[in-house]
Short mmCIF file of C-alpha atoms in Angstrom, two decimals:
data_model
loop_
_atom_site.label_atom_id
_atom_site.label_comp_id
_atom_site.label_asym_id
_atom_site.label_seq_id
_atom_site.Cartn_x
_atom_site.Cartn_y
_atom_site.Cartn_z
CA MET A 1 29.78 -19.13 -1.91
CA ARG A 2 30.79 -19.14 1.73
CA ARG A 3 32.25 -22.24 3.38
CA LEU A 4 31.05 -22.20 6.94
CA ALA A 5 33.46 -22.56 9.83
CA LEU A 6 33.02 -26.14 11.05
CA LEU A 7 33.83 -27.95 14.24
CA SER A 8 35.98 -31.00 14.02
CA VAL A 9 33.22 -33.07 15.56
CA ILE A 10 31.95 -35.65 13.07
CA PHE A 11 28.30 -36.55 13.21
CA LEU A 12 27.70 -40.00 11.78
CA LEU A 13 24.20 -40.88 10.68
CA ALA A 14 23.19 -44.49 10.31
CA PHE A 15 21.37 -45.61 7.19
CA SER A 16 19.43 -48.73 6.40
CA ALA A 17 21.58 -50.64 3.97
CA CYS A 18 20.13 -51.74 0.70
CA ARG A 19 22.86 -54.35 0.56
CA LYS A 20 26.30 -54.89 1.98
CA GLU A 21 29.03 -52.33 1.34
CA VAL A 22 26.56 -49.41 0.94
CA LEU A 23 28.45 -46.13 1.33
CA THR A 24 27.07 -44.07 4.22
CA PRO A 25 27.40 -40.27 4.10
CA VAL A 26 29.02 -38.52 7.05
CA PHE A 27 28.05 -34.89 7.69
CA THR A 28 30.47 -32.55 9.38
CA ARG A 29 28.32 -30.75 11.91
CA SER A 30 28.79 -26.98 12.06
CA GLU A 31 28.98 -24.67 15.01
CA VAL A 32 26.39 -21.90 15.35
CA VAL A 33 27.42 -19.02 13.11
CA SER A 34 26.00 -15.64 12.15
CA ILE A 35 24.48 -14.98 8.75
CA PRO A 36 24.46 -11.37 7.50
CA GLN A 37 21.20 -9.55 6.85
CA GLU A 38 21.74 -9.67 3.08
CA GLY A 39 21.94 -13.47 3.17
CA GLY A 40 24.14 -15.44 0.78
CA ARG A 41 25.13 -18.92 -0.39
CA PHE A 42 26.49 -21.42 2.13
CA SER A 43 27.61 -25.06 2.17
CA VAL A 44 28.24 -27.97 4.51
CA ALA A 45 30.73 -30.70 3.60
CA VAL A 46 29.71 -34.33 3.08
CA THR A 47 32.23 -37.19 3.28
CA TYR A 48 31.78 -40.93 2.87
CA THR A 49 33.08 -44.19 4.31
CA LYS A 50 34.73 -46.69 1.97
CA ALA A 51 32.20 -48.71 0.01
CA GLU A 52 30.98 -49.51 -3.49
CA GLU A 53 27.53 -47.88 -3.43
CA TYR A 54 26.24 -44.51 -2.20
CA ALA A 55 23.10 -44.18 -0.10
CA GLY A 56 20.85 -41.19 -0.75
CA PHE A 57 19.40 -38.71 1.73
CA SER A 58 17.17 -35.66 1.88
CA TYR A 59 17.51 -32.24 3.49
CA ARG A 60 15.65 -29.01 4.07
CA VAL A 61 16.60 -25.44 4.98
CA ASN A 62 14.27 -23.93 7.56
CA ILE A 63 14.12 -20.14 7.92
CA GLY A 64 12.43 -18.71 10.99
CA SER A 65 9.22 -20.63 11.66
CA ALA A 66 8.87 -21.66 8.00
CA LEU A 67 9.61 -25.29 7.20
CA GLY A 68 11.70 -25.52 4.04
CA ARG A 69 11.01 -27.72 1.04
CA GLU A 70 12.46 -31.19 1.24
CA GLU A 71 15.22 -31.78 -1.32
CA THR A 72 16.38 -35.29 -2.27
CA VAL A 73 19.99 -36.25 -3.00
CA SER A 74 20.91 -39.49 -4.77
CA GLY A 75 24.44 -40.63 -5.50
CA ARG A 76 27.60 -39.05 -4.19
CA VAL A 77 27.89 -35.33 -3.38
CA ASP A 78 30.73 -33.47 -1.68
CA GLU A 79 28.63 -30.77 -0.08
CA ILE A 80 25.14 -29.47 0.56
CA ALA A 81 24.90 -25.95 -0.88
CA PHE A 82 21.96 -23.70 -0.05
CA ASP A 83 20.86 -20.09 -0.36
CA VAL A 84 19.62 -17.88 2.46
CA PRO A 85 17.58 -14.88 1.22
CA ALA A 86 17.95 -11.40 2.67
CA ASN A 87 16.13 -10.80 5.94
CA GLU A 88 13.82 -7.87 5.10
CA THR A 89 12.43 -7.59 8.62
CA TYR A 90 13.50 -5.85 11.80
CA GLU A 91 13.83 -9.09 13.77
CA THR A 92 16.66 -11.63 13.70
CA ARG A 93 15.71 -15.14 12.65
CA LYS A 94 17.07 -18.66 13.01
CA VAL A 95 18.28 -20.63 9.98
CA THR A 96 18.76 -24.40 10.24
CA LEU A 97 19.79 -27.17 7.86
CA ALA A 98 18.34 -30.59 8.71
CA VAL A 99 19.08 -33.90 7.01
CA ASN A 100 16.87 -36.97 6.87
CA THR A 101 18.39 -40.42 6.96
CA ASP A 102 16.26 -43.49 7.43
CA ARG A 103 13.25 -41.25 8.32
CA HIS A 104 15.16 -39.49 11.07
CA TRP A 105 15.70 -35.70 10.85
CA THR A 106 18.85 -34.25 12.39
CA VAL A 107 19.93 -30.61 12.45
CA ILE A 108 23.53 -30.32 11.24
CA PHE A 109 23.69 -26.54 10.84
CA SER A 110 22.16 -23.74 12.90
CA ALA A 111 22.73 -20.00 12.61
CA VAL A 112 21.15 -16.66 13.44
CA GLN A 113 20.58 -14.23 10.58
CA ALA A 114 20.93 -10.52 11.23
CA CYS A 115 17.99 -8.20 10.58
CA MET A 116 17.51 -4.78 9.01
CA GLU A 117 18.56 -1.83 11.11
CA LYS A 118 15.49 -0.13 12.49
CA PRO A 119 15.31 3.59 11.69
CA VAL A 120 15.66 5.93 14.62
CA PRO A 121 12.29 7.62 15.37
CA LEU A 122 12.25 11.31 14.68
CA GLU A 123 11.38 13.94 17.23
CA PRO A 124 7.85 15.32 16.79
CA GLY A 125 7.67 18.05 14.18
CA ILE A 126 11.09 17.30 12.69
CA VAL A 127 11.17 16.60 8.96
CA PRO A 128 14.53 15.54 7.49
CA GLY A 129 16.05 18.24 5.32
CA THR A 130 13.29 20.78 5.89
CA ASP A 131 14.37 24.28 4.92
CA PRO A 132 14.06 26.48 8.04
CA ASP A 133 13.25 29.45 5.79
CA ASP A 134 10.30 27.63 4.23
CA THR A 135 7.13 28.99 5.87
CA TRP A 136 4.80 26.67 3.95
CA GLN A 137 3.36 23.94 6.15
CA SER A 138 5.44 20.76 5.92
CA ALA A 139 3.91 17.56 4.61
CA ALA A 140 4.32 15.93 8.02
CA ASP A 141 2.48 18.75 9.79
CA ALA A 142 -0.25 18.72 7.14
CA VAL A 143 -0.88 14.99 7.60
CA THR A 144 -1.11 15.45 11.36
CA THR A 145 -3.45 18.44 11.05
CA MET A 146 -5.76 16.57 8.66
CA ARG A 147 -6.72 14.31 11.61
CA VAL A 148 -9.18 12.09 9.75
CA GLY A 149 -10.55 12.18 6.20
CA TRP A 150 -13.31 11.03 3.85
CA ASN A 151 -13.59 10.36 0.12
CA LEU A 152 -16.15 12.23 -1.98
CA GLY A 153 -16.38 9.05 -4.02
CA ASN A 154 -18.48 7.96 -7.00
CA THR A 155 -18.96 11.60 -7.93
CA LEU A 156 -16.39 13.47 -10.03
CA ASP A 157 -14.63 10.13 -10.57
CA ALA A 158 -17.66 8.58 -12.33
CA ASN A 159 -16.95 7.53 -15.91
CA GLY A 160 -18.13 5.25 -18.72
CA ASP A 161 -18.85 5.48 -22.42
CA TRP A 162 -22.55 5.08 -21.72
CA ILE A 163 -22.61 8.44 -19.92
CA LYS A 164 -21.54 10.23 -23.07
CA GLN A 165 -23.88 8.13 -25.19
CA TYR A 166 -27.04 8.59 -23.13
CA GLY A 167 -26.32 11.73 -21.12
CA ASP A 168 -26.70 15.34 -22.14
CA GLY A 169 -22.97 16.08 -21.94
CA SER A 170 -23.29 18.31 -18.88
CA THR A 171 -20.95 18.08 -15.93
CA ALA A 172 -23.95 17.01 -13.84
CA SER A 173 -24.60 14.01 -16.10
CA TYR A 174 -21.16 12.67 -15.17
CA GLU A 175 -21.25 13.74 -11.52
CA THR A 176 -24.53 11.90 -10.91
CA ALA A 177 -23.93 8.88 -13.17
CA TRP A 178 -22.94 6.54 -10.34
CA GLY A 179 -25.88 7.26 -8.07
CA GLN A 180 -24.74 10.36 -6.21
CA PRO A 181 -26.39 13.79 -6.37
CA VAL A 182 -24.71 16.98 -7.52
CA THR A 183 -22.41 17.94 -4.65
CA LYS A 184 -23.45 20.91 -2.50
CA PRO A 185 -21.30 22.93 -0.11
CA GLU A 186 -23.59 22.00 2.79
CA LEU A 187 -22.39 18.40 2.55
CA LEU A 188 -18.76 19.38 3.08
CA LYS A 189 -19.68 21.73 5.92
CA MET A 190 -21.42 18.82 7.64
CA PHE A 191 -18.18 16.83 7.57
CA ALA A 192 -16.15 19.78 8.81
CA ASP A 193 -18.58 20.47 11.66
CA ALA A 194 -18.37 16.82 12.74
CA GLY A 195 -14.58 17.02 13.05
CA PHE A 196 -13.23 15.70 9.76
CA GLY A 197 -10.14 17.60 8.68
CA ALA A 198 -9.68 16.53 5.07
CA ILE A 199 -11.64 15.45 2.01
CA ARG A 200 -10.13 13.49 -0.86
CA VAL A 201 -11.77 14.52 -4.14
CA PRO A 202 -11.28 11.77 -6.75
CA VAL A 203 -11.55 13.10 -10.33
CA THR A 204 -11.53 11.19 -13.61
CA TRP A 205 -10.33 13.35 -16.47
CA TYR A 206 -10.04 11.35 -19.69
CA GLN A 207 -13.65 11.79 -20.84
CA HIS A 208 -13.25 15.54 -20.51
CA MET A 209 -10.04 15.83 -22.58
CA ASP A 210 -9.85 16.34 -26.33
CA ALA A 211 -7.47 14.55 -28.70
CA ALA A 212 -4.72 17.02 -27.85
CA GLY A 213 -5.21 16.43 -24.12
CA LYS A 214 -6.88 19.76 -23.33
CA VAL A 215 -9.37 19.58 -20.45
CA ASP A 216 -12.87 20.88 -21.13
CA GLU A 217 -13.28 24.25 -19.39
CA ALA A 218 -16.71 23.40 -17.97
CA TRP A 219 -15.29 20.30 -16.29
CA MET A 220 -12.25 22.12 -14.92
CA ALA A 221 -14.54 24.84 -13.55
CA ARG A 222 -16.78 22.28 -11.84
CA VAL A 223 -13.77 20.55 -10.27
CA GLU A 224 -12.55 23.92 -9.01
CA GLU A 225 -15.99 24.68 -7.59
CA VAL A 226 -16.04 21.46 -5.56
CA VAL A 227 -12.45 22.04 -4.38
CA ASN A 228 -13.58 25.45 -3.13
CA TYR A 229 -16.48 23.84 -1.22
CA VAL A 230 -13.93 21.78 0.72
CA LEU A 231 -11.51 24.64 1.34
CA ASP A 232 -14.28 27.07 2.30
CA ALA A 233 -15.34 24.57 4.97
CA GLY A 234 -11.87 24.87 6.46
CA MET A 235 -10.67 21.39 5.50
CA TYR A 236 -7.75 20.11 3.46
CA CYS A 237 -8.61 19.02 -0.08
CA VAL A 238 -6.67 16.21 -1.79
CA LEU A 239 -7.26 16.49 -5.55
CA ASN A 240 -6.18 13.64 -7.79
CA VAL A 241 -6.19 11.85 -11.16
CA HIS A 242 -8.43 8.85 -10.47
CA HIS A 243 -9.90 6.36 -12.96
CA ASP A 244 -7.43 7.40 -15.61
CA THR A 245 -5.56 4.57 -13.88
CA GLY A 246 -6.87 1.14 -12.91
CA THR A 247 -8.15 -1.72 -15.05
CA GLU A 248 -9.70 0.51 -17.72
CA GLY A 249 -7.23 3.36 -17.36
CA TRP A 250 -5.05 4.78 -20.14
CA MET A 251 -2.03 5.03 -17.84
CA LYS A 252 -0.14 1.81 -17.13
CA ALA A 253 3.06 0.94 -15.26
CA ASP A 254 4.56 -0.43 -18.46
CA ALA A 255 7.52 0.72 -20.57
CA ALA A 256 5.73 0.99 -23.92
CA ILE A 257 2.54 2.50 -22.50
CA TYR A 258 4.50 4.96 -20.40
CA GLN A 259 6.35 6.17 -23.50
CA SER A 260 3.06 6.76 -25.31
CA THR A 261 1.17 8.38 -22.41
CA ALA A 262 3.75 10.29 -20.37
CA GLY A 263 3.28 13.43 -22.48
CA ARG A 264 -0.49 13.34 -22.02
CA PHE A 265 -0.12 12.76 -18.28
CA LYS A 266 2.30 15.66 -17.89
CA GLY A 267 0.05 17.86 -20.01
CA LEU A 268 -2.91 17.08 -17.77
CA TRP A 269 -1.00 18.00 -14.64
CA ARG A 270 0.27 21.22 -16.25
CA GLN A 271 -3.34 22.30 -16.70
CA ILE A 272 -4.36 21.33 -13.15
CA ALA A 273 -1.27 22.96 -11.68
CA GLU A 274 -1.80 26.17 -13.63
CA ARG A 275 -5.44 26.38 -12.57
CA PHE A 276 -4.63 26.04 -8.88
CA ARG A 277 -1.12 27.54 -8.69
CA ASP A 278 -2.15 30.37 -6.37
CA TYR A 279 -4.24 28.28 -3.98
CA GLY A 280 -3.07 27.99 -0.37
CA GLU A 281 -1.42 25.17 1.52
CA LYS A 282 -4.64 23.28 2.34
CA LEU A 283 -4.91 22.19 -1.29
CA VAL A 284 -2.87 19.03 -1.81
CA PHE A 285 -2.30 17.27 -5.15
CA GLU A 286 -2.20 13.48 -5.59
CA GLY A 287 -0.46 12.27 -8.76
CA TYR A 288 -2.60 9.24 -9.57
CA ASN A 289 -4.91 6.72 -7.93
CA GLU A 290 -4.29 2.99 -8.51
CA ILE A 291 -1.95 2.41 -11.43
CA LEU A 292 -1.63 -1.16 -12.76
CA ASP A 293 0.69 -2.88 -15.21
CA ALA A 294 -0.29 -3.80 -18.78
CA SER A 295 -1.67 -7.14 -17.52
CA ASN A 296 -3.87 -5.36 -14.94
CA TYR A 297 -2.32 -7.21 -12.04
CA TRP A 298 -3.65 -6.10 -8.67
CA ASN A 299 -1.73 -6.38 -5.38
CA TYR A 300 1.60 -7.14 -7.07
CA PRO A 301 2.73 -6.52 -10.65
CA LYS A 302 3.41 -9.38 -13.03
CA SER A 303 6.99 -8.15 -13.32
CA ALA A 304 9.02 -6.08 -10.86
CA SER A 305 9.90 -3.77 -13.76
CA ALA A 306 6.43 -2.19 -13.33
CA PHE A 307 7.73 -0.40 -10.24
CA GLU A 308 10.13 1.57 -12.43
CA TRP A 309 7.28 2.98 -14.50
CA SER A 310 4.92 3.76 -11.61
CA ASN A 311 7.84 5.63 -10.05
CA LYS A 312 8.45 7.51 -13.31
CA TYR A 313 4.86 8.74 -13.39
CA ASN A 314 5.31 9.97 -9.82
CA GLN A 315 8.51 11.78 -10.74
CA ASP A 316 6.85 13.38 -13.77
CA PHE A 317 4.00 14.56 -11.57
CA VAL A 318 6.33 16.21 -9.07
CA ASN A 319 8.46 17.81 -11.79
CA VAL A 320 5.50 19.31 -13.65
CA VAL A 321 3.86 20.75 -10.54
CA ARG A 322 7.09 22.30 -9.29
CA GLU A 323 7.86 23.82 -12.70
CA SER A 324 4.44 25.55 -12.77
CA GLY A 325 5.60 27.98 -10.09
CA GLY A 326 3.48 30.05 -7.74
CA ASN A 327 2.49 28.18 -4.61
CA ASN A 328 3.01 24.92 -6.49
CA SER A 329 6.75 25.36 -6.01
CA ARG A 330 6.30 24.11 -2.44
CA ARG A 331 2.79 22.61 -2.39
CA ASN A 332 2.49 19.31 -0.53
CA LEU A 333 2.21 16.47 -3.05
CA VAL A 334 1.05 12.87 -2.63
CA CYS A 335 2.78 9.99 -4.43
CA VAL A 336 1.13 6.56 -4.54
CA THR A 337 2.60 3.04 -4.61
CA TYR A 338 1.92 0.57 -7.43
CA CYS A 339 -1.87 -0.14 -7.34
CA ALA A 340 -1.82 1.83 -4.07
CA GLY A 341 -0.83 -1.49 -2.52
CA ALA A 342 0.59 -1.86 0.98
CA GLY A 343 2.26 -5.24 0.45
CA ALA A 344 5.95 -5.77 1.09
CA ASP A 345 6.88 -5.75 -2.62
CA ASN A 346 4.89 -2.57 -3.25
CA LEU A 347 6.53 -0.76 -0.36
CA ALA A 348 10.00 -1.95 -1.34
CA GLY A 349 9.46 -1.02 -5.01
CA PHE A 350 8.22 2.48 -4.24
CA GLU A 351 10.67 5.35 -4.57
CA LEU A 352 9.91 8.81 -3.26
CA PRO A 353 10.58 11.22 -6.16
CA ALA A 354 13.44 13.67 -6.17
CA ASP A 355 12.16 17.14 -5.32
CA THR A 356 13.39 20.72 -5.56
CA VAL A 357 12.20 21.42 -2.00
CA ASN A 358 12.49 19.38 1.17
CA GLY A 359 9.72 18.01 3.35
CA HIS A 360 6.76 18.45 0.99
CA LEU A 361 6.06 14.91 -0.26
CA ILE A 362 3.60 12.37 1.15
CA ALA A 363 3.36 8.62 0.45
CA GLU A 364 -0.06 7.00 0.00
CA VAL A 365 -1.44 3.47 0.03
CA HIS A 366 -4.97 2.01 0.12
CA SER A 367 -5.99 -0.84 2.38
CA TYR A 368 -9.16 -2.94 2.48
CA ALA A 369 -8.44 -5.63 5.04
CA PRO A 370 -9.07 -8.35 5.78
CA TYR A 371 -9.98 -9.22 2.20
CA LEU A 372 -12.77 -11.66 3.07
CA PHE A 373 -14.28 -9.13 5.47
CA ALA A 374 -13.92 -5.97 3.39
CA PHE A 375 -15.29 -7.19 0.06
CA ASP A 376 -18.66 -8.53 -0.99
CA PHE A 377 -18.95 -11.85 -2.80
CA ASP A 378 -21.68 -13.40 -4.92
CA ASP A 379 -21.43 -16.46 -2.70
CA PRO A 380 -21.79 -15.32 0.95
CA LYS A 381 -19.91 -18.44 2.06
CA GLN A 382 -16.76 -17.01 0.49
CA GLY A 383 -16.59 -14.01 2.78
CA THR A 384 -17.15 -13.13 6.39
CA SER A 385 -19.07 -10.40 8.16
CA VAL A 386 -17.18 -10.77 11.45
CA PHE A 387 -14.21 -8.62 12.45
CA ASP A 388 -12.33 -10.85 14.89
CA ALA A 389 -8.99 -10.84 16.71
CA ALA A 390 -7.16 -12.20 13.66
CA ALA A 391 -8.59 -9.38 11.54
CA GLU A 392 -7.39 -6.85 14.09
CA LYS A 393 -3.88 -8.32 14.05
CA GLU A 394 -3.79 -8.15 10.24
CA ILE A 395 -4.53 -4.43 10.24
CA GLU A 396 -2.05 -3.82 13.05
CA TRP A 397 0.59 -5.56 10.94
CA ILE A 398 -0.23 -3.45 7.88
CA ILE A 399 0.10 -0.24 9.90
CA SER A 400 3.37 -1.39 11.46
CA CYS A 401 4.81 -2.02 7.98
CA LEU A 402 3.77 1.47 6.85
CA LYS A 403 5.34 2.94 9.97
CA ASP A 404 8.62 1.11 9.37
CA ARG A 405 8.72 1.97 5.65
CA PHE A 406 7.57 5.57 5.84
CA THR A 407 6.97 7.48 9.07
CA LEU A 408 10.02 6.20 10.95
CA ARG A 409 12.09 7.29 7.96
CA GLY A 410 10.63 10.78 7.98
CA ILE A 411 8.19 10.20 5.09
CA PRO A 412 4.63 11.30 5.93
CA CYS A 413 1.98 8.77 4.94
CA ILE A 414 -1.77 8.61 4.41
CA ILE A 415 -4.11 5.70 3.83
CA GLY A 416 -6.13 7.26 1.02
CA GLU A 417 -8.83 4.58 1.09
CA TYR A 418 -10.03 2.01 3.61
CA GLY A 419 -13.43 0.56 4.46
CA ALA A 420 -15.66 -2.48 4.01
CA ALA A 421 -18.75 -3.55 2.14
CA ASN A 422 -22.04 -3.27 4.02
CA LYS A 423 -23.07 -6.82 4.97
CA ASN A 424 -25.66 -5.67 7.49
CA ASN A 425 -22.88 -5.78 10.08
CA MET A 426 -22.53 -2.21 11.32
CA THR A 427 -21.01 -3.16 14.68
CA GLU A 428 -18.28 -5.17 12.97
CA ARG A 429 -17.59 -2.42 10.44
CA CYS A 430 -17.23 0.05 13.29
CA LYS A 431 -14.62 -2.26 14.80
CA GLN A 432 -12.70 -2.31 11.53
CA ALA A 433 -12.79 1.46 11.11
CA SER A 434 -11.74 2.00 14.72
CA CYS A 435 -8.86 -0.42 14.28
CA TYR A 436 -7.58 1.36 11.18
CA VAL A 437 -7.89 4.90 12.53
CA ALA A 438 -6.58 4.24 16.04
CA ASN A 439 -3.53 2.26 14.90
CA ALA A 440 -2.79 4.67 12.08
CA ARG A 441 -3.11 7.65 14.40
CA ALA A 442 -0.58 6.08 16.79
CA ALA A 443 1.80 5.66 13.83
CA GLY A 444 1.35 9.25 12.62
CA ILE A 445 -0.75 8.21 9.62
CA THR A 446 -4.06 9.80 8.55
CA CYS A 447 -6.88 7.65 7.10
CA PHE A 448 -9.53 8.59 4.50
CA HIS A 449 -12.69 6.47 4.63
CA TRP A 450 -14.33 5.13 1.46
CA MET A 451 -17.19 6.22 1.44
CA GLY A 452 -20.70 5.45 2.69
CA LEU A 453 -20.82 7.77 5.69
CA SER A 454 -23.17 9.96 3.68
CA ASP A 455 -24.40 8.25 0.57
CA GLY A 456 -26.87 8.69 -2.28
CA ALA A 457 -29.81 10.99 -1.64
CA ASP A 458 -28.62 11.63 1.92
CA ARG A 459 -25.88 13.84 0.51
CA SER A 460 -28.47 16.27 -0.81
CA VAL A 461 -30.09 16.88 2.58
CA PRO A 462 -27.36 16.56 3.82
CA LYS A 463 -27.48 13.91 6.53
CA TRP A 464 -25.46 10.98 7.77
CA THR A 465 -26.24 7.60 6.26
CA GLU A 466 -24.08 5.78 8.82
CA PRO A 467 -23.85 7.89 11.99
CA ALA A 468 -22.56 4.97 14.09
CA LEU A 469 -19.64 4.51 11.72
CA ARG A 470 -18.98 8.25 11.79
CA ASP A 471 -18.82 8.19 15.58
CA ALA A 472 -16.52 5.16 15.60
CA ILE A 473 -14.08 6.91 13.27
CA LEU A 474 -14.10 10.17 15.22
CA ALA A 475 -13.73 8.40 18.56
CA ALA A 476 -10.73 6.42 17.27
CA ALA A 477 -9.20 9.68 16.05
CA GLY A 478 -9.61 11.24 19.48
CA LEU A 479 -12.35 13.60 18.27
CA ARG A 480 -15.98 14.20 19.15
CA THR A 481 -18.74 14.91 16.68
CA SER A 482 -20.61 18.19 17.04
CA ALA A 483 -23.42 16.99 14.77
CA SER A 484 -25.56 15.01 17.21
CA PRO A 485 -23.42 13.42 19.93
CA SER A 486 -26.28 11.62 21.57
CA ALA A 487 -25.67 8.43 23.50
CA SER A 488 -27.64 6.44 20.95
CA SER A 489 -25.25 7.41 18.13
CA ARG A 490 -22.02 6.67 19.94
CA ILE A 491 -20.11 3.44 19.28
CA GLY A 492 -20.76 0.82 21.88
CA SER A 493 -24.21 2.17 22.74
CA SER A 494 -27.37 0.31 22.00
#
């Protein structure tokens, strides 16, 4: 514990006496001092005048703009000891200690706490540790070239025991189970022609694996076929392991479950890696989707130990892909935070895996903000359909945190999912999408929309289900659609 340097000035606080000879505490008032970024334990001395009885008092430690909890002291004490947590921001903050005597608050200690050192921005195109002899496109350049992306959602990721029970066992019975048609190459060409540079292809694997973990050949072939649709359209394809994680998933960020499933997870990625080992640099692998702990806690895990196991799955993924050789030895790989969360704890708990090559890893989060705007509720009064200034500031803050944690440190980043439920509020949803894409673009981050731009039967035509939203996304990305750029389909037009 640190004893703060104190001035010799004595600050005497008057108390209401309960009776004669009540002992009044005297606080030695401190000078302004500096508190290190990592924080620590500090104390201020308390002395008393001669008397038979000690008067109590209360105090609070205020950090930044946050008012601290009031603590009550009864009887005699020689000091007020308090803890100051680490300042995990890039701004200094004020720390004060105030005491309350006879309903009068007085600051007796004031200090400025140092902040984290802000990373130095990198020059464009520079990736730390990149091998100059490596001709494969770096992860940073790939993210930039992707421009803007979309999720082929509710398709190859569809799952459920009922599909096996009532379906005919074909790949199509799974692909169409959640209301989407069998994917055609024309759909992906439509996205490419509009200006999208990347498609994320979510795939759920567990219902297509036998007891030994071998993937059914028909399913692997169908996945490969869809991947080829994306690549043939000239876009990047991000292929992942999807609902094998999540609430119903067999993978969990948990010590015991990791021990029992790590072999199966590595075996799955060996098969995927082997199948695609000779594919070019526009095929990107993503280790897993939204992994949760054994208690299925979203946003933040029940215990911080869960971060260790989500990081281990990421490391296993990288190791297996690299060991498979071929183009996988330098393929760009995406590693996801716990639950794909973008909160402070998730970002702090995430560790980029060790790799055998430099500059070929990408970090990923998902973000549906603000919560009350993005999600639908049974009771409409619980949510909102309006994207206002506060909502915009929330997204700006999320992007700034991703920039500080990843891109400013030379770690490329994508937002693999963002979007909002349709509440018959297209104009507001366009505002949200524009806010995400424009702010992310400025931070060097690429966004992948989930997922109604072309939905349901419209995918078979194919045609756009939400052309206004498409135009908002492309405009925010600095692109123009070549599909039908009429005035009536542009954002802001009536």
